Amino acid sequence: MKKDINIKEVAKKAGVSIATVSRVFNNSGTVKESTRKKIEAVIEETGYYPNVLARELAEKKTHLIGLIVHSMIGEGIPRMINGVNEVLEEHDFNLLIACTNGNLQSELKHFEIFRSKRVEGILFATREFKEEHRELIKKIPIPVVVLLQRTEQEQISFVTFDNYTFAKDATKKLIALGHRKFAFIGGPPTSVNAMERQLGFCDALKENGLSMEVELSRNGDFTIEAGYQQMEEILAIQNEVTAVIAVNDGMAIGALNCLQDHEIGVPNDISVLGLDDTVLAKASRLKLSGVHYSYTNLGKQGANLLLKQMESEELLYEKIVMPYEIHLRESVSEC
Amino acid sequence: MKKDINIKEVAKKAGVSIATVSRVFNNSGTVKESTRKKIEAVIEETGYYPNVLARELAEKKTHLIGLIVHSMIGEGIPRMINGVNEVLEEHDFNLLIACTNGNLQSELKHFEIFRSKRVEGILFATREFKEEHRELIKKIPIPVVVLLQRTEQEQISFVTFDNYTFAKDATKKLIALGHRKFAFIGGPPTSVNAMERQLGFCDALKENGLSMEVELSRNGDFTIEAGYQQMEEILAIQNEVTAVIAVNDGMAIGALNCLQDHEIGVPNDISVLGLDDTVLAKASRLKLSGVHYSYTNLGKQGANLLLKQMESEELLYEKIVMPYEIHLRESVSEC
């Protein structure tokens, strides 16, 4: 059976460096013929066969980056992954991805798996950045960049969207168009991003001296169906609403479909805006207004920041908030 | 040094699974005495000597599965990944994913990375199953299941959709509704799935004695914009078309949008069908007809098949074609 010998011992016996043994095995680089013969003799004698692990140990670099995401569903995260991949490929790194469904145990486990697989850095996206994440990231000895969440007051880097600000900004645009009676279709309370958007919406109303009936602020699970149902309930409550803002495009589309079925004109009777800019906005009955922010660019920024941290001699933290643009289209008009 | 025979070939010669050969080598687990004798005879005969990787694989279970995909974009593959994840979690396996953009070198490299990370099985999705893939999969000593592609005449398992048949079937449904003048918006020639659908469409026409002007068969890159542009070109060529079939929903939506802009009634003037059933179909101006097939279930089937292969003592290959349903909705009517 296999001898208990590793690449280091082969190198020692042959009186050469580990790198030289590696080169012989991989037929890479130039090795003097006499050196090659010597190494081959040791190999013959000891029965040593290199494993990939030994090869990696010799090189000390795996050129692997781990990415942990909470979901694959929807347009955003796949685009973010493409952005990450693009930058890493340019730098000759390979990406391994794990999907956790936002389950804390699964997240912690995948940090462990990636460490055991010797990734050189980790990109981490989650639905809610928690104390457990903070503690883990502070403990592990490889660079980590958090994506899609803020990690305020921490020496932890992040790249995220400014959910609060763009939601506030978009709401102000509708107020400027004369809208005073709003309804809001938010996400589930487990989504920090959705909550930040809802807060931005509320603060825009407050700053303009506007208020809203509590029942007109609804929550859905991001699907078209949920948007449809919440819109129906809004219509059942009262009929003075002139503008509906949904936290994502799917629910905005659901609201549009519902309004059409009730023969309520968009944008003449009610304006609709989704705090999103997905392909759904293009597919909808009329061009949906929304907010554009690039997941691809966020992924690229995250990968670049991680590589920068990996290369840096100093501990280095950056907090990056990505830009956005508000697009008012067919689904919105003056009130 | 190591002989030119690998564990897979030993297993094949002995008519047993790789895991069983491993167990014999490592004196681990129970192996029937007759099976052990058979394996030992093959080893004797071939001079097989296990390499370190194979040995470590057998000794130490990583509970890791690798998934290689060619793309993350679109609804299907993320859902497939969720399906895979769901099954693996139930069985206490963890999934690592790599995205290759269908680049052959990247695909081969990720097989190597996953092997070096000691995954116990690999799920492999690609845009086109090539000779290089076949050779690689036959060589590596861990179970592989191919997803979303056929690997006919090979001892390689796959789980895929029946693109040819459902496209043919959907076309026949439109023919039965009286349609005779078709246009087709296909995908790029690099997409085997799109090509299979196009072939199904063509054969349905042929079998019904119908033909079509070559210029009415167009190709696009799956986007809404491409569907719009191709539909414009179809309208410029002639105006007798009564039914348009697009290879995916995005392009079908583009065609719908284009027809609306030209004030051509759907379905009264032209019926539209997408060979797909994504969330886009729900978001569109009118309910798009299409074909439903579940990526989630495909992912689950793939994961289950892989686990079955990993556990099996015998070499085991299965070829699974997933079911579909054709849904005729608002966008299609009798001609």
XYZ file of C-alpha atoms in Angstrom:
670
model
C 0.000 0.000 0.000
C 0.895 3.672 -0.089
C 4.052 4.659 1.755
C 3.922 7.266 4.465
C 5.922 9.793 2.545
C 5.038 13.280 1.436
C 6.401 15.743 -1.077
C 8.625 17.339 1.555
C 10.399 14.080 2.266
C 10.806 13.377 -1.426
C 12.391 16.814 -1.813
C 14.653 16.194 1.165
C 15.774 12.769 -0.038
C 16.537 14.167 -3.500
C 18.238 17.221 -2.022
C 16.029 19.629 -3.949
C 13.214 22.040 -3.158
C 9.544 21.120 -2.922
C 8.893 23.390 -5.880
C 11.313 21.363 -7.992
C 9.563 18.091 -7.117
C 6.308 19.790 -8.007
C 7.657 20.910 -11.378
C 8.755 17.385 -12.206
C 5.322 16.051 -11.409
C 3.490 18.662 -13.341
C 5.896 18.831 -16.272
C 5.875 22.552 -15.730
C 8.844 24.880 -15.741
C 12.367 23.770 -16.514
C 14.220 21.261 -14.378
C 17.756 20.106 -15.123
C 17.795 16.606 -16.567
C 20.115 15.344 -13.795
C 17.815 16.784 -11.113
C 14.785 15.220 -12.765
C 16.514 11.816 -12.800
C 17.405 12.153 -9.123
C 13.842 12.991 -8.158
C 12.440 10.194 -10.276
C 14.770 7.761 -8.559
C 13.500 8.828 -5.129
C 9.934 8.519 -6.339
C 10.620 5.072 -7.696
C 12.251 4.048 -4.467
C 9.622 5.435 -2.107
C 6.499 4.836 -4.160
C 5.487 8.437 -3.588
C 2.513 9.659 -5.581
C 1.619 13.304 -5.252
C -1.840 14.275 -4.275
C -3.373 17.525 -5.220
C -3.313 18.612 -1.639
C 0.446 18.249 -1.472
C 0.723 20.176 -4.675
C -1.381 22.942 -3.208
C 0.575 22.940 0.005
C 3.751 23.351 -1.999
C 2.245 26.273 -3.824
C 0.482 27.518 -0.681
C -2.171 29.097 -2.894
C -5.441 27.479 -3.883
C -6.608 30.378 -6.048
C -10.067 29.665 -4.707
C -12.627 32.165 -3.421
C -15.797 31.102 -1.616
C -19.118 32.862 -2.082
C -21.968 32.221 0.338
C -25.400 33.439 -0.774
C -28.790 33.180 0.899
C -30.738 32.666 -2.315
C -30.373 32.049 -6.024
C -33.921 33.033 -6.912
C -34.578 36.296 -8.681
C -32.552 38.302 -11.124
C -30.204 40.060 -8.744
C -28.034 37.439 -7.109
C -27.284 35.460 -10.289
C -26.129 38.727 -11.858
C -24.049 39.497 -8.799
C -22.438 36.053 -9.098
C -21.618 36.759 -12.748
C -20.002 40.041 -11.725
C -17.923 38.291 -9.063
C -16.926 35.540 -11.497
C -15.883 38.025 -14.153
C -13.441 39.839 -11.874
C -12.059 36.642 -10.348
C -11.450 35.083 -13.762
C -9.474 38.138 -14.814
C -7.257 37.552 -11.786
C -7.019 33.801 -12.306
C -9.097 32.921 -9.244
C -11.826 30.299 -9.184
C -15.127 30.716 -7.415
C -16.996 28.136 -5.365
C -20.525 29.066 -4.375
C -22.749 27.804 -1.570
C -26.449 28.570 -1.217
C -27.830 28.587 2.326
C -31.456 29.776 2.045
C -30.459 32.243 4.749
C -30.341 29.456 7.312
C -27.865 30.502 10.019
C -26.578 26.992 10.699
C -26.017 26.422 6.998
C -24.201 29.750 6.731
C -21.850 28.970 9.606
C -21.268 25.458 8.263
C -20.323 26.766 4.825
C -17.815 29.188 6.305
C -16.255 26.118 7.895
C -16.357 24.097 4.670
C -14.761 26.895 2.700
C -12.029 27.276 5.295
C -11.347 23.545 5.251
C -11.120 23.750 1.443
C -8.565 26.541 1.894
C -10.314 29.305 0.027
C -8.228 32.455 0.131
C -11.163 34.777 0.772
C -14.911 34.682 1.323
C -17.724 36.815 -0.073
C -20.793 36.585 2.121
C -24.362 37.570 1.272
C -27.142 37.055 3.781
C -30.679 38.237 4.431
C -29.808 39.728 7.808
C -26.355 40.365 9.190
C -26.374 38.948 12.719
C -24.197 38.887 15.820
C -23.206 35.279 15.022
C -21.926 36.358 11.607
C -19.968 39.200 13.148
C -18.292 36.936 15.690
C -17.435 34.293 13.127
C -15.994 36.747 10.619
C -13.884 38.428 13.296
C -12.477 35.044 14.272
C -11.539 33.524 10.939
C -8.101 34.334 9.596
C -9.014 34.985 5.964
C -10.430 38.130 4.360
C -14.216 38.406 4.165
C -16.383 40.941 2.348
C -20.098 41.157 3.161
C -22.419 41.738 0.208
C -25.908 43.284 0.216
C -25.855 44.140 3.918
C -24.363 46.842 6.096
C -22.047 45.916 8.944
C -21.935 49.301 10.664
C -19.516 49.914 13.544
C -17.579 46.813 12.612
C -14.179 46.295 11.137
C -15.816 44.273 8.427
C -15.976 45.347 4.773
C -19.221 45.490 2.862
C -20.617 46.439 -0.521
C -24.320 47.139 -0.601
C -27.139 49.137 -2.125
C -28.525 52.187 -0.370
C -32.030 50.771 0.048
C -33.138 53.444 2.506
C -32.009 56.373 0.393
C -33.280 55.223 -2.987
C -36.680 54.302 -1.540
C -36.896 57.729 0.120
C -35.749 59.434 -3.052
C -38.257 57.591 -5.270
C -41.088 58.418 -2.865
C -40.109 62.095 -2.894
C -40.289 62.040 -6.692
C -43.906 60.883 -6.495
C -44.690 63.494 -3.839
C -43.213 66.122 -6.159
C -45.653 64.895 -8.826
C -48.511 65.787 -6.478
C -49.238 62.401 -4.875
C -50.444 62.583 -1.272
C -52.339 59.297 -0.735
C -49.939 56.370 -0.828
C -50.094 52.635 -0.308
C -46.988 50.522 0.259
C -46.428 46.839 -0.436
C -43.414 45.770 1.601
C -41.528 42.508 1.998
C -41.450 39.976 4.815
C -40.006 41.254 8.115
C -37.071 38.847 7.708
C -35.743 40.877 4.778
C -33.534 43.679 6.024
C -33.318 45.130 2.509
C -37.110 45.341 2.274
C -37.318 46.902 5.736
C -34.732 49.555 4.833
C -36.787 50.461 1.762
C -39.953 50.685 3.812
C -38.223 52.982 6.293
C -37.031 55.242 3.461
C -40.595 55.428 2.150
C -41.984 56.300 5.611
C -39.362 58.981 6.242
C -40.109 60.627 2.878
C -43.775 60.888 3.900
C -42.876 62.228 7.348
C -40.486 64.848 5.994
C -43.280 66.081 3.763
C -45.844 66.182 6.561
C -47.776 63.262 5.082
C -49.230 60.318 6.938
C -50.817 57.068 5.856
C -53.350 54.671 7.295
C -51.498 51.758 8.866
C -53.579 49.232 6.919
C -52.305 50.677 3.642
C -48.830 49.449 4.472
C -48.910 45.764 3.541
C -46.385 42.942 3.398
C -45.933 40.253 0.770
C -43.445 37.528 -0.104
C -42.079 39.255 -3.243
C -44.188 37.213 -5.702
C -46.538 38.531 -8.389
C -49.372 36.723 -6.601
C -48.615 38.478 -3.310
C -48.609 41.873 -5.032
C -51.964 41.079 -6.614
C -53.496 40.018 -3.308
C -52.156 42.978 -1.327
C -53.428 45.375 -3.996
C -56.887 43.808 -3.740
C -56.849 44.363 0.003
C -55.712 47.954 -0.441
C -58.609 48.561 -2.842
C -61.007 47.001 -0.348
C -59.838 49.358 2.406
C -60.339 52.633 0.574
C -60.287 54.215 -2.841
C -58.416 57.465 -2.408
C -54.929 56.042 -3.001
C -53.212 57.700 -5.977
C -49.824 55.980 -5.792
C -48.668 52.481 -4.872
C -45.031 51.696 -4.177
C -43.977 48.056 -4.021
C -40.699 46.956 -2.535
C -39.873 44.837 -5.608
C -40.959 44.497 -9.249
C -42.761 41.178 -8.834
C -45.232 42.670 -6.376
C -45.519 45.875 -8.428
C -46.487 43.735 -11.440
C -49.031 41.902 -9.290
C -50.483 45.292 -8.289
C -50.616 46.361 -11.963
C -52.414 43.158 -12.942
C -54.891 43.589 -10.103
C -55.621 47.201 -11.069
C -56.172 46.137 -14.674
C -58.604 43.422 -13.575
C -60.487 46.047 -11.567
C -60.456 48.370 -14.587
C -58.583 51.030 -12.669
C -56.385 53.064 -15.016
C -52.625 53.151 -14.541
C -51.248 55.798 -14.365
C -54.386 57.943 -14.769
C -56.128 56.690 -11.626
C -53.213 55.197 -9.730
C -49.456 55.416 -10.292
C -47.364 52.306 -9.602
C -43.645 52.110 -8.858
C -41.467 49.097 -7.986
C -38.279 49.686 -5.977
C -36.436 47.479 -8.414
C -35.471 47.288 -12.077
C -35.706 43.726 -13.282
C -36.574 42.192 -16.626
C -40.150 41.995 -15.292
C -40.400 45.772 -15.578
C -39.804 45.407 -19.315
C -42.269 42.553 -19.698
C -45.133 44.270 -17.918
C -48.321 45.599 -19.532
C -46.930 49.095 -19.397
C -43.439 50.183 -18.606
C -43.051 49.975 -14.864
C -41.297 52.791 -13.023
C -38.534 51.793 -10.704
C -35.039 52.190 -9.352
C -32.014 50.931 -11.233
C -29.011 49.562 -9.369
C -26.567 47.051 -10.775
C -26.065 43.703 -9.087
C -23.362 42.926 -11.643
C -21.390 45.978 -10.578
C -21.968 45.191 -6.917
C -20.509 41.714 -7.499
C -17.519 43.209 -9.310
C -16.897 45.745 -6.544
C -17.155 43.015 -3.920
C -14.663 40.777 -5.729
C -12.243 43.666 -6.289
C -12.431 44.687 -2.657
C -11.812 41.119 -1.509
C -8.776 40.771 -3.796
C -7.479 44.088 -2.497
C -7.838 42.866 1.085
C -6.108 39.600 0.209
C -3.158 41.444 -1.295
C -2.898 44.093 1.381
C -0.203 43.858 4.018
C -2.296 45.987 6.359
C -5.701 45.116 7.686
C -8.018 46.991 5.434
C -11.741 47.646 5.606
C -13.981 49.448 3.180
C -17.664 50.177 3.183
C -19.008 50.721 -0.302
C -22.528 51.893 -1.133
C -23.438 51.466 -4.785
C -25.105 54.212 -6.863
C -28.671 54.108 -8.192
C -30.925 55.867 -10.676
C -34.668 56.454 -10.467
C -36.601 55.833 -13.676
C -40.118 57.222 -13.956
C -41.852 55.495 -16.866
C -45.375 54.834 -18.184
C -46.753 53.530 -14.882
C -46.366 56.869 -13.125
C -47.917 60.264 -13.861
C -48.716 63.555 -12.140
C -51.553 63.512 -9.672
C 5.147 3.832 -10.726
C 1.397 3.703 -11.042
C 0.038 1.514 -13.813
C -2.185 2.927 -16.510
C -5.395 1.725 -14.978
C -7.696 3.590 -12.643
C -10.123 2.573 -9.956
C -13.051 3.014 -12.327
C -11.640 0.466 -14.739
C -10.940 -1.944 -11.917
C -14.534 -1.536 -10.800
C -15.767 -2.055 -14.345
C -13.675 -5.159 -14.898
C -14.871 -6.613 -11.598
C -18.451 -5.564 -12.321
C -18.769 -3.630 -9.061
C -18.921 -0.009 -7.962
C -15.953 2.215 -7.298
C -16.986 2.423 -3.667
C -16.679 -1.341 -3.355
C -13.169 -1.379 -4.797
C -12.304 1.376 -2.371
C -13.662 -0.597 0.537
C -11.557 -3.600 -0.407
C -8.461 -1.429 -0.530
C -9.127 0.213 2.756
C -10.503 -2.774 4.608
C -13.441 -0.605 5.491
C -17.127 -1.509 5.395
C -18.409 -4.929 4.580
C -17.833 -6.504 1.203
C -19.044 -9.970 0.311
C -16.169 -12.457 0.304
C -16.907 -13.480 -3.294
C -16.897 -9.821 -4.381
C -13.637 -9.207 -2.577
C -12.040 -12.206 -4.301
C -13.232 -10.979 -7.689
C -11.771 -7.518 -7.096
C -8.509 -8.897 -5.805
C -8.230 -11.036 -8.920
C -8.669 -7.983 -11.141
C -6.114 -6.073 -9.097
C -3.700 -8.972 -9.384
C -4.267 -9.199 -13.109
C -4.006 -5.489 -13.884
C -1.403 -4.440 -11.362
C -3.665 -1.620 -10.257
C -2.317 0.506 -7.450
C -4.632 3.037 -5.884
C -3.549 6.619 -5.899
C -3.586 8.770 -2.849
C -6.610 10.727 -3.932
C -8.731 7.642 -4.452
C -7.612 6.261 -1.134
C -8.365 9.439 0.740
C -11.716 9.685 -0.924
C -12.550 6.261 0.365
C -11.201 6.864 3.840
C -12.664 10.196 4.551
C -16.116 11.188 3.442
C -16.349 14.887 2.755
C -20.134 14.935 2.367
C -19.555 17.400 -0.436
C -21.161 17.399 -3.866
C -19.962 19.627 -6.688
C -22.324 21.247 -9.171
C -20.953 22.763 -12.368
C -23.338 25.021 -14.280
C -22.860 27.009 -17.474
C -25.005 29.959 -16.385
C -26.845 31.448 -13.453
C -28.952 33.842 -15.502
C -32.637 33.155 -15.991
C -35.187 31.465 -13.818
C -34.416 27.844 -14.577
C -30.943 27.111 -13.273
C -31.373 28.898 -9.910
C -34.507 26.809 -9.378
C -32.619 23.665 -10.380
C -29.919 24.554 -7.830
C -32.583 24.945 -5.142
C -33.965 21.517 -6.038
C -30.495 19.965 -5.813
C -29.810 21.716 -2.508
C -33.080 20.558 -1.021
C -32.386 16.881 -1.668
C -28.748 17.079 -0.592
C -29.638 18.813 2.670
C -32.094 16.042 3.469
C -29.220 13.591 3.071
C -26.739 15.702 4.995
C -24.619 16.568 1.968
C -23.311 20.040 1.202
C -23.243 21.559 -2.240
C -20.470 23.613 -3.820
C -21.333 25.299 -7.089
C -19.128 26.560 -9.902
C -20.308 28.707 -12.806
C -18.375 28.348 -16.055
C -20.244 30.453 -18.644
C -20.103 27.297 -20.746
C -16.375 27.800 -21.314
C -14.845 24.350 -21.916
C -11.544 25.131 -20.217
C -13.357 26.469 -17.188
C -15.545 23.342 -17.110
C -12.593 20.971 -17.204
C -10.770 23.054 -14.605
C -13.709 22.922 -12.226
C -13.930 19.143 -12.512
C -10.309 19.146 -11.407
C -10.954 21.598 -8.560
C -13.892 19.595 -7.295
C -11.879 16.402 -7.419
C -9.035 18.022 -5.542
C -11.563 19.216 -2.957
C -12.719 15.605 -2.667
C -16.341 16.013 -3.591
C -18.081 12.640 -3.538
C -20.057 13.241 -6.714
C -20.483 15.825 -9.442
C -23.595 17.225 -11.109
C -22.731 18.761 -14.453
C -24.803 21.140 -16.540
C -23.442 22.503 -19.807
C -24.697 24.186 -22.944
C -23.417 21.425 -25.206
C -22.216 17.989 -24.159
C -18.925 17.446 -25.983
C -16.404 14.703 -26.620
C -14.053 16.316 -24.086
C -16.732 16.066 -21.411
C -17.362 12.431 -22.262
C -13.699 11.529 -22.026
C -13.210 13.357 -18.774
C -16.270 11.886 -17.086
C -15.282 8.369 -18.155
C -11.862 8.871 -16.633
C -12.664 10.334 -13.237
C -13.326 7.895 -10.412
C -16.366 9.566 -8.861
C -20.018 9.436 -9.911
C -21.223 12.125 -12.309
C -24.743 12.978 -13.438
C -25.228 15.265 -16.427
C -28.079 17.771 -16.183
C -30.017 19.445 -19.010
C -28.245 17.508 -21.768
C -28.481 14.072 -23.288
C -25.447 11.801 -23.359
C -26.811 9.133 -25.707
C -24.839 5.920 -26.303
C -22.724 6.591 -23.257
C -22.530 4.965 -19.886
C -23.158 8.369 -18.372
C -26.305 9.270 -16.459
C -28.385 12.290 -17.319
C -31.574 14.070 -16.327
C -32.991 16.417 -18.927
C -36.082 17.931 -20.468
C -37.513 16.572 -23.686
C -37.015 19.763 -25.658
C -37.640 18.149 -29.027
C -40.883 16.460 -28.034
C -42.510 19.312 -26.167
C -41.699 21.769 -28.952
C -43.186 19.371 -31.507
C -46.204 18.776 -29.306
C -46.866 22.482 -28.738
C -46.556 23.168 -32.480
C -49.040 20.394 -33.227
C -51.482 21.990 -30.791
C -51.337 25.221 -32.813
C -51.714 23.308 -36.063
C -54.797 21.607 -34.592
C -56.178 25.094 -33.917
C -55.984 25.790 -37.649
C -52.655 27.610 -37.886
C -50.730 27.047 -41.122
C -48.443 30.076 -41.440
C -45.809 30.014 -38.727
C -42.800 32.054 -37.762
C -40.176 30.788 -35.317
C -37.803 32.724 -33.091
C -35.010 30.349 -32.119
C -31.937 30.662 -29.929
C -28.258 30.974 -30.790
C -26.711 27.938 -32.537
C -24.540 27.315 -29.459
C -27.595 26.305 -27.432
C -28.333 22.619 -27.916
C -31.599 22.969 -25.993
C -32.792 25.722 -28.331
C -31.766 23.664 -31.364
C -33.685 20.624 -30.122
C -36.792 22.780 -29.733
C -36.369 24.191 -33.229
C -36.049 20.686 -34.642
C -39.247 19.619 -32.861
C -41.044 22.608 -34.355
C -39.782 21.823 -37.875
C -40.729 18.153 -37.639
C -44.260 19.035 -36.504
C -44.630 21.176 -39.620
C -43.191 18.455 -41.850
C -45.427 15.733 -40.444
C -48.399 17.924 -41.220
C -47.262 18.674 -44.764
C -46.537 22.309 -43.911
C -43.536 24.333 -44.942
C -42.238 27.722 -43.997
C -40.150 30.416 -45.663
C -36.588 30.113 -44.411
C -36.493 33.807 -43.496
C -39.360 33.291 -41.066
C -37.109 31.154 -38.898
C -35.047 33.660 -36.923
C -32.475 33.452 -34.138
C -32.091 35.634 -31.073
C -30.111 35.683 -27.864
C -33.074 34.909 -25.546
C -33.637 38.533 -24.487
C -36.892 40.524 -24.708
C -35.070 42.948 -27.025
C -34.071 40.143 -29.414
C -37.653 38.865 -29.549
C -38.871 42.367 -30.365
C -36.315 42.832 -33.130
C -36.895 39.438 -34.721
C -40.654 40.008 -34.676
C -40.135 43.328 -36.473
C -38.121 41.564 -39.147
C -40.769 38.856 -39.490
C -43.437 41.548 -39.988
C -41.244 43.243 -42.595
C -40.920 40.006 -44.591
C -44.613 39.188 -44.934
C -47.936 39.552 -43.226
C -49.583 36.166 -43.557
C -48.132 34.670 -40.382
C -50.856 33.625 -37.927
C -48.698 32.054 -35.212
C -45.298 32.844 -33.746
C -43.429 30.369 -31.565
C -40.425 31.604 -29.599
C -37.909 29.259 -28.068
C -38.163 31.024 -24.688
C -40.489 33.380 -22.829
C -38.227 36.415 -22.991
C -38.307 36.450 -26.798
C -42.045 35.630 -26.832
C -42.632 38.696 -24.633
C -40.509 40.773 -27.004
C -42.668 39.545 -29.896
C -45.842 40.428 -27.938
C -44.531 43.925 -27.217
C -43.613 44.415 -30.876
C -47.039 43.273 -32.080
C -48.702 45.647 -29.637
C -46.576 48.540 -30.885
C -47.631 47.675 -34.450
C -51.269 47.478 -33.295
C -51.540 43.859 -34.378
C -54.020 41.988 -32.192
C -52.912 38.996 -30.125
C -54.414 36.435 -30.359
C -56.963 37.659 -32.945
C -54.440 38.459 -35.676
C -51.445 36.461 -34.467
C -51.096 33.804 -31.759
C -47.904 33.784 -29.691
C -46.407 30.898 -27.713
C -43.141 30.684 -25.768
C -41.543 27.257 -25.267
C -41.078 28.084 -21.621
C -43.088 28.884 -18.508
C -41.295 31.525 -16.489
C -42.524 34.287 -14.244
C -42.350 36.506 -17.348
C -45.352 34.686 -18.761
C -47.343 35.869 -15.753
C -46.070 39.434 -15.979
C -46.854 39.876 -19.665
C -49.605 42.051 -21.130
C -51.750 39.013 -21.674
C -51.224 35.554 -20.359
C -48.588 33.958 -22.520
C -49.063 30.369 -23.699
C -46.187 28.031 -23.080
C -44.799 24.739 -21.890
C -44.376 23.976 -18.224
C -41.487 21.841 -17.007
C -39.999 22.004 -13.549
C -36.349 22.880 -13.065
C -36.795 22.332 -9.339
C -37.890 18.750 -9.945
C -35.097 18.215 -12.450
C -32.594 19.335 -9.814
C -34.144 16.996 -7.265
C -34.085 14.051 -9.668
C -30.458 14.774 -10.548
C -29.431 14.889 -6.898
C -31.336 11.709 -6.073
C -29.798 9.885 -8.999
C -26.310 11.004 -8.018
C -26.815 9.838 -4.419
C -28.117 6.519 -5.720
C -25.018 6.098 -7.874
C -22.768 6.981 -4.961
C -24.384 4.349 -2.759
C -24.634 1.623 -5.353
C -22.295 -1.346 -5.300
C -22.891 -1.890 -8.988
C -22.061 0.547 -11.741
C -25.352 2.200 -12.473
C -26.511 4.514 -15.227
C -29.902 6.118 -15.705
C -31.269 8.397 -18.331
C -34.206 10.404 -17.078
C -36.406 12.620 -19.229
C -38.643 14.933 -17.213
C -42.372 15.398 -17.946
C -43.964 18.574 -19.321
C -47.390 20.171 -19.771
C -48.543 22.478 -22.542
C -50.597 25.462 -21.409
C -52.599 27.351 -24.016
C -53.617 30.688 -22.527
C -54.809 34.136 -23.676
C -52.057 34.645 -26.252
C -53.269 31.782 -28.456
C -56.571 31.272 -30.273
C -58.041 29.332 -33.176
C -57.066 30.503 -36.610
